[in-house]
Every structure is written in C-alpha cells, then in structure tokens.
PDB file of C-alpha atoms in Angstrom:
ATOM      1  CA  MET A 300     -32.013 -11.848  -1.521  1.00 47.00           C
ATOM      2  CA  THR A 301     -32.334 -11.774  -5.389  1.00 51.00           C
ATOM      3  CA  GLU A 302     -34.511 -14.227  -7.009  1.00 51.00           C
ATOM      4  CA  LYS A 303     -31.288 -15.997  -8.530  1.00 55.00           C
ATOM      5  CA  GLN A 304     -29.797 -16.429  -5.037  1.00 57.00           C
ATOM      6  CA  GLY A 305     -32.849 -17.692  -3.601  1.00 60.00           C
ATOM      7  CA  ARG A 306     -33.590 -20.596  -6.058  1.00 72.00           C
ATOM      8  CA  THR A 307     -32.615 -24.175  -5.263  1.00 83.00           C
ATOM      9  CA  HIS A 308     -31.483 -26.890  -7.449  1.00 86.00           C
ATOM     10  CA  PRO A 309     -31.358 -30.630  -6.902  1.00 90.00           C
ATOM     11  CA  ARG A 310     -27.932 -31.766  -5.663  1.00 87.00           C
ATOM     12  CA  PRO A 311     -26.256 -33.455  -8.640  1.00 81.00           C
ATOM     13  CA  PRO A 312     -25.536 -37.148  -8.353  1.00 84.00           C
ATOM     14  CA  LYS A 313     -22.023 -38.144  -6.862  1.00 87.00           C
ATOM     15  CA  VAL A 314     -19.416 -38.516  -9.314  1.00 84.00           C
ATOM     16  CA  THR A 315     -16.487 -40.983  -8.483  1.00 87.00           C
ATOM     17  CA  GLY A 316     -13.226 -42.304 -10.085  1.00 87.00           C
ATOM     18  CA  LEU A 317     -11.564 -40.397 -13.323  1.00 88.00           C
ATOM     19  CA  PRO A 318     -14.770 -38.546 -14.093  1.00 87.00           C
ATOM     20  CA  HIS A 319     -14.268 -36.887 -10.517  1.00 88.00           C
ATOM     21  CA  LEU A 320     -11.036 -35.728 -11.236  1.00 90.00           C
ATOM     22  CA  PHE A 321     -12.189 -33.694 -14.430  1.00 90.00           C
ATOM     23  CA  GLU A 322     -15.349 -32.115 -12.557  1.00 91.00           C
ATOM     24  CA  ALA A 323     -13.034 -31.214  -9.548  1.00 91.00           C
ATOM     25  CA  ALA A 324     -10.710 -29.692 -12.135  1.00 93.00           C
ATOM     26  CA  GLY A 325     -13.783 -27.997 -13.733  1.00 93.00           C
ATOM     27  CA  TYR A 326     -14.661 -26.443 -10.228  1.00 93.00           C
ATOM     28  CA  SER A 327     -11.232 -25.087  -9.792  1.00 95.00           C
ATOM     29  CA  VAL A 328     -11.372 -23.413 -13.235  1.00 96.00           C
ATOM     30  CA  ALA A 329     -14.824 -22.128 -12.444  1.00 96.00           C
ATOM     31  CA  GLY A 330     -13.273 -20.748  -9.282  1.00 95.00           C
ATOM     32  CA  ALA A 331     -10.382 -19.260 -11.024  1.00 96.00           C
ATOM     33  CA  ARG A 332     -12.809 -17.422 -13.614  1.00 97.00           C
ATOM     34  CA  ARG A 333     -14.725 -16.053 -10.283  1.00 97.00           C
ATOM     35  CA  LEU A 334     -11.590 -14.931  -8.517  1.00 97.00           C
ATOM     36  CA  TRP A 335     -10.217 -13.217 -11.688  1.00 98.00           C
ATOM     37  CA  ARG A 336     -13.452 -10.797 -11.214  1.00 97.00           C
ATOM     38  CA  GLU A 337     -11.868  -9.571  -8.060  1.00 96.00           C
ATOM     39  CA  THR A 338      -9.649  -6.354  -8.392  1.00 97.00           C
ATOM     40  CA  ALA A 339      -7.349  -7.521  -5.733  1.00 96.00           C
ATOM     41  CA  PHE A 340      -6.529 -10.688  -7.277  1.00 97.00           C
ATOM     42  CA  ARG A 341      -5.775  -9.021 -10.540  1.00 98.00           C
ATOM     43  CA  HIS A 342      -3.525  -6.719  -8.829  1.00 98.00           C
ATOM     44  CA  ILE A 343      -1.753  -9.762  -7.137  1.00 98.00           C
ATOM     45  CA  VAL A 344      -1.323 -11.471 -10.375  1.00 98.00           C
ATOM     46  CA  ALA A 345       0.210  -8.320 -11.990  1.00 98.00           C
ATOM     47  CA  ALA A 346       2.578  -7.763  -8.870  1.00 98.00           C
ATOM     48  CA  PHE A 347       3.622 -11.583  -9.194  1.00 98.00           C
ATOM     49  CA  LEU A 348       4.371 -11.335 -13.021  1.00 99.00           C
ATOM     50  CA  ALA A 349       6.503  -8.127 -12.410  1.00 98.00           C
ATOM     51  CA  CYS A 350       8.372  -9.638  -9.712  1.00 98.00           C
ATOM     52  CA  LEU A 351       8.910 -12.845 -11.602  1.00 98.00           C
ATOM     53  CA  MET A 352      10.337 -10.726 -14.499  1.00 98.00           C
ATOM     54  CA  LEU A 353      12.510  -8.613 -12.159  1.00 98.00           C
ATOM     55  CA  PHE A 354      13.738 -11.755 -10.332  1.00 98.00           C
ATOM     56  CA  THR A 355      14.726 -13.463 -13.572  1.00 98.00           C
ATOM     57  CA  PHE A 356      16.177 -10.160 -15.002  1.00 97.00           C
ATOM     58  CA  LEU A 357      18.377  -9.804 -11.985  1.00 96.00           C
ATOM     59  CA  GLY A 358      19.460 -13.443 -11.679  1.00 96.00           C
ATOM     60  CA  ALA A 359      17.503 -14.707  -8.728  1.00 98.00           C
ATOM     61  CA  SER A 360      18.303 -18.580  -8.066  1.00 98.00           C
ATOM     62  CA  GLY A 361      16.264 -21.320  -8.952  1.00 98.00           C
ATOM     63  CA  GLN A 362      15.151 -21.764  -5.057  1.00 99.00           C
ATOM     64  CA  GLU A 363      14.331 -17.998  -4.965  1.00 99.00           C
ATOM     65  CA  ILE A 364      12.140 -18.211  -7.865  1.00 99.00           C
ATOM     66  CA  ALA A 365      10.563 -21.614  -6.744  1.00 99.00           C
ATOM     67  CA  LEU A 366       9.763 -19.831  -3.424  1.00 99.00           C
ATOM     68  CA  LEU A 367       8.249 -16.659  -5.130  1.00 99.00           C
ATOM     69  CA  PHE A 368       5.875 -19.459  -6.850  1.00 99.00           C
ATOM     70  CA  VAL A 369       4.922 -21.235  -3.613  1.00 99.00           C
ATOM     71  CA  LEU A 370       4.189 -17.849  -1.790  1.00 99.00           C
ATOM     72  CA  PHE A 371       2.104 -16.609  -5.006  1.00 98.00           C
ATOM     73  CA  PHE A 372       0.027 -19.609  -4.669  1.00 98.00           C
ATOM     74  CA  CYS A 373      -0.547 -19.426  -1.130  1.00 98.00           C
ATOM     75  CA  LEU A 374      -1.750 -15.837  -1.514  1.00 98.00           C
ATOM     76  CA  VAL A 375      -4.014 -17.158  -4.205  1.00 98.00           C
ATOM     77  CA  ALA A 376      -5.346 -19.788  -2.042  1.00 98.00           C
ATOM     78  CA  THR A 377      -5.926 -17.307   0.813  1.00 98.00           C
ATOM     79  CA  GLU A 378      -7.677 -14.747  -1.448  1.00 98.00           C
ATOM     80  CA  ALA A 379      -9.770 -17.391  -2.906  1.00 98.00           C
ATOM     81  CA  LEU A 380     -10.880 -18.270   0.725  1.00 98.00           C
ATOM     82  CA  ASN A 381     -11.286 -14.556   1.526  1.00 97.00           C
ATOM     83  CA  THR A 382     -13.642 -14.118  -1.593  1.00 97.00           C
ATOM     84  CA  ALA A 383     -15.665 -17.463  -0.644  1.00 97.00           C
ATOM     85  CA  ILE A 384     -16.034 -15.777   2.872  1.00 97.00           C
ATOM     86  CA  GLU A 385     -17.151 -12.704   1.453  1.00 96.00           C
ATOM     87  CA  SER A 386     -19.487 -14.323  -1.042  1.00 96.00           C
ATOM     88  CA  ILE A 387     -21.074 -16.617   1.762  1.00 96.00           C
ATOM     89  CA  VAL A 388     -21.448 -13.476   4.374  1.00 96.00           C
ATOM     90  CA  ASP A 389     -23.023 -11.180   1.787  1.00 95.00           C
ATOM     91  CA  HIS A 390     -25.537 -13.801   0.957  1.00 95.00           C
ATOM     92  CA  LEU A 391     -26.492 -14.767   4.634  1.00 94.00           C
ATOM     93  CA  ALA A 392     -26.172 -11.207   6.111  1.00 93.00           C
ATOM     94  CA  PRO A 393     -27.320  -8.709   3.401  1.00 89.00           C
ATOM     95  CA  ASP A 394     -27.599  -6.111   6.126  1.00 91.00           C
ATOM     96  CA  TRP A 395     -24.876  -5.043   8.562  1.00 88.00           C
ATOM     97  CA  GLN A 396     -24.406  -7.549  11.290  1.00 93.00           C
ATOM     98  CA  VAL A 397     -21.389  -7.983  13.788  1.00 95.00           C
ATOM     99  CA  PHE A 398     -20.809 -11.617  12.619  1.00 93.00           C
ATOM    100  CA  ALA A 399     -20.417 -10.569   9.059  1.00 94.00           C
ATOM    101  CA  ARG A 400     -18.058  -7.711   9.795  1.00 95.00           C
ATOM    102  CA  ASP A 401     -15.878 -10.009  11.903  1.00 97.00           C
ATOM    103  CA  ALA A 402     -15.861 -12.778   9.364  1.00 96.00           C
ATOM    104  CA  LYS A 403     -14.956 -10.417   6.508  1.00 96.00           C
ATOM    105  CA  ASP A 404     -12.200  -8.716   8.777  1.00 97.00           C
ATOM    106  CA  LEU A 405     -10.407 -12.095   9.612  1.00 98.00           C
ATOM    107  CA  GLY A 406     -10.443 -12.979   6.028  1.00 97.00           C
ATOM    108  CA  SER A 407      -8.881  -9.714   5.130  1.00 97.00           C
ATOM    109  CA  LEU A 408      -6.283 -10.190   7.896  1.00 98.00           C
ATOM    110  CA  ALA A 409      -5.354 -13.858   6.601  1.00 98.00           C
ATOM    111  CA  THR A 410      -4.677 -12.130   3.127  1.00 98.00           C
ATOM    112  CA  MET A 411      -2.836  -9.237   4.690  1.00 98.00           C
ATOM    113  CA  CYS A 412      -0.435 -11.646   6.483  1.00 98.00           C
ATOM    114  CA  LEU A 413       0.310 -13.492   3.206  1.00 98.00           C
ATOM    115  CA  LEU A 414       0.824 -10.099   1.574  1.00 98.00           C
ATOM    116  CA  ALA A 415       3.324  -9.192   4.207  1.00 98.00           C
ATOM    117  CA  ALA A 416       5.002 -12.594   3.889  1.00 98.00           C
ATOM    118  CA  ASN A 417       5.368 -11.986  -0.045  1.00 98.00           C
ATOM    119  CA  ALA A 418       6.606  -8.525   0.567  1.00 98.00           C
ATOM    120  CA  VAL A 419       9.286  -9.360   3.186  1.00 99.00           C
ATOM    121  CA  PHE A 420      10.614 -12.302   0.682  1.00 99.00           C
ATOM    122  CA  ILE A 421      10.579 -10.100  -2.368  1.00 99.00           C
ATOM    123  CA  VAL A 422      12.359  -7.062  -0.643  1.00 98.00           C
ATOM    124  CA  ALA A 423      15.089  -9.879   0.945  1.00 98.00           C
ATOM    125  CA  VAL A 424      15.701 -11.126  -2.493  1.00 98.00           C
ATOM    126  CA  LEU A 425      15.912  -7.831  -4.092  1.00 98.00           C
ATOM    127  CA  ALA A 426      18.336  -6.474  -1.348  1.00 98.00           C
ATOM    128  CA  ARG A 427      20.491  -9.422  -1.851  1.00 97.00           C
ATOM    129  CA  LEU A 428      20.555  -9.198  -5.859  1.00 97.00           C
ATOM    130  CA  LEU A 429      21.104  -5.495  -5.725  1.00 95.00           C
ATOM    131  CA  ALA A 430      23.975  -5.825  -3.364  1.00 96.00           C
ATOM    132  CA  LEU A 431      25.598  -8.514  -5.635  1.00 94.00           C
ATOM    133  CA  ILE A 432      25.123  -5.825  -8.660  1.00 92.00           C
ATOM    134  CA  MET A 433      26.548  -3.262  -6.872  1.00 93.00           C
ATOM    135  CA  LYS A 434      29.517  -5.539  -5.473  1.00 92.00           C
ATOM    136  CA  ASP A 435      30.410  -6.136  -9.091  1.00 88.00           C
ATOM    137  CA  ASN A 436      30.269  -2.725 -10.143  1.00 86.00           C
ATOM    138  CA  LEU A 437      33.008  -1.624  -7.880  1.00 78.00           C
TER     139      LEU A 437
END
C-alpha cells in the first residue's frame, strides 16, 4: 500500500438539499474524469461516436438512435462499476488472491455482456439499413 493510499481523512459533514445535488454532480464529474483514464472507456466512446455518425448518415430512426444512447450509457455505467471493483480489489489485495481474480473476472464479464448487447443491436440496425439501401438501388 502506498503512503497516499494508507492516509485517512475525516469524513466530511453530510450535505443535504440543493447543495447535495451540486456535490453529487461533482462526484459524477470526478468519476467521469477517472473513467477517462481507462483505455477501454476511451475505445467505447470512440466506437459510440463512430456508430452514431454511421447511424445518422445511413438514416437510422429516432428510436434506433435513442436505443444506441441507452445501450451506450448502460455500457458506461457497467464499465464504471468494473473500474470501481478493480480499484477496490487492487487496494485490498495488492498480491494475487483468488477473491481478487474472481471479482475482476465477474466485473469483466458484466462489461463483456453489455458489449455483446451493443454489438448485436448495432449489427441488426446496420443490416436493416444496408438492406434498405440495396433495395432502393435495384
């Protein structure tokens, strides 16, 4: 454990009402900054933007684009939880431990399941759009 990880700080006082909303938003922004340091997350964002441009260019419906956003945000949430699990496990078990491996593997599985769900949806939409384009060109 590093010196920085070993330091403890007093718990800040509980905030309620509207200030709590602003603090919660600040925590979310800090989480997004932390997640941005993960290469996998940057790949997810790049793939989402590429798919969004492709869907728009090919004429995907509003519902298809909305579902792309929903699946993307579900994937981001899962990747954030996976990263949180990895951070906690790395802190609790700096050496190899079975529980650490299992926790990381399960977090990875959750992310992979949502990646697969995104891929199935994207392929289905692209197949539909390309079939329409080919039909129109006949």
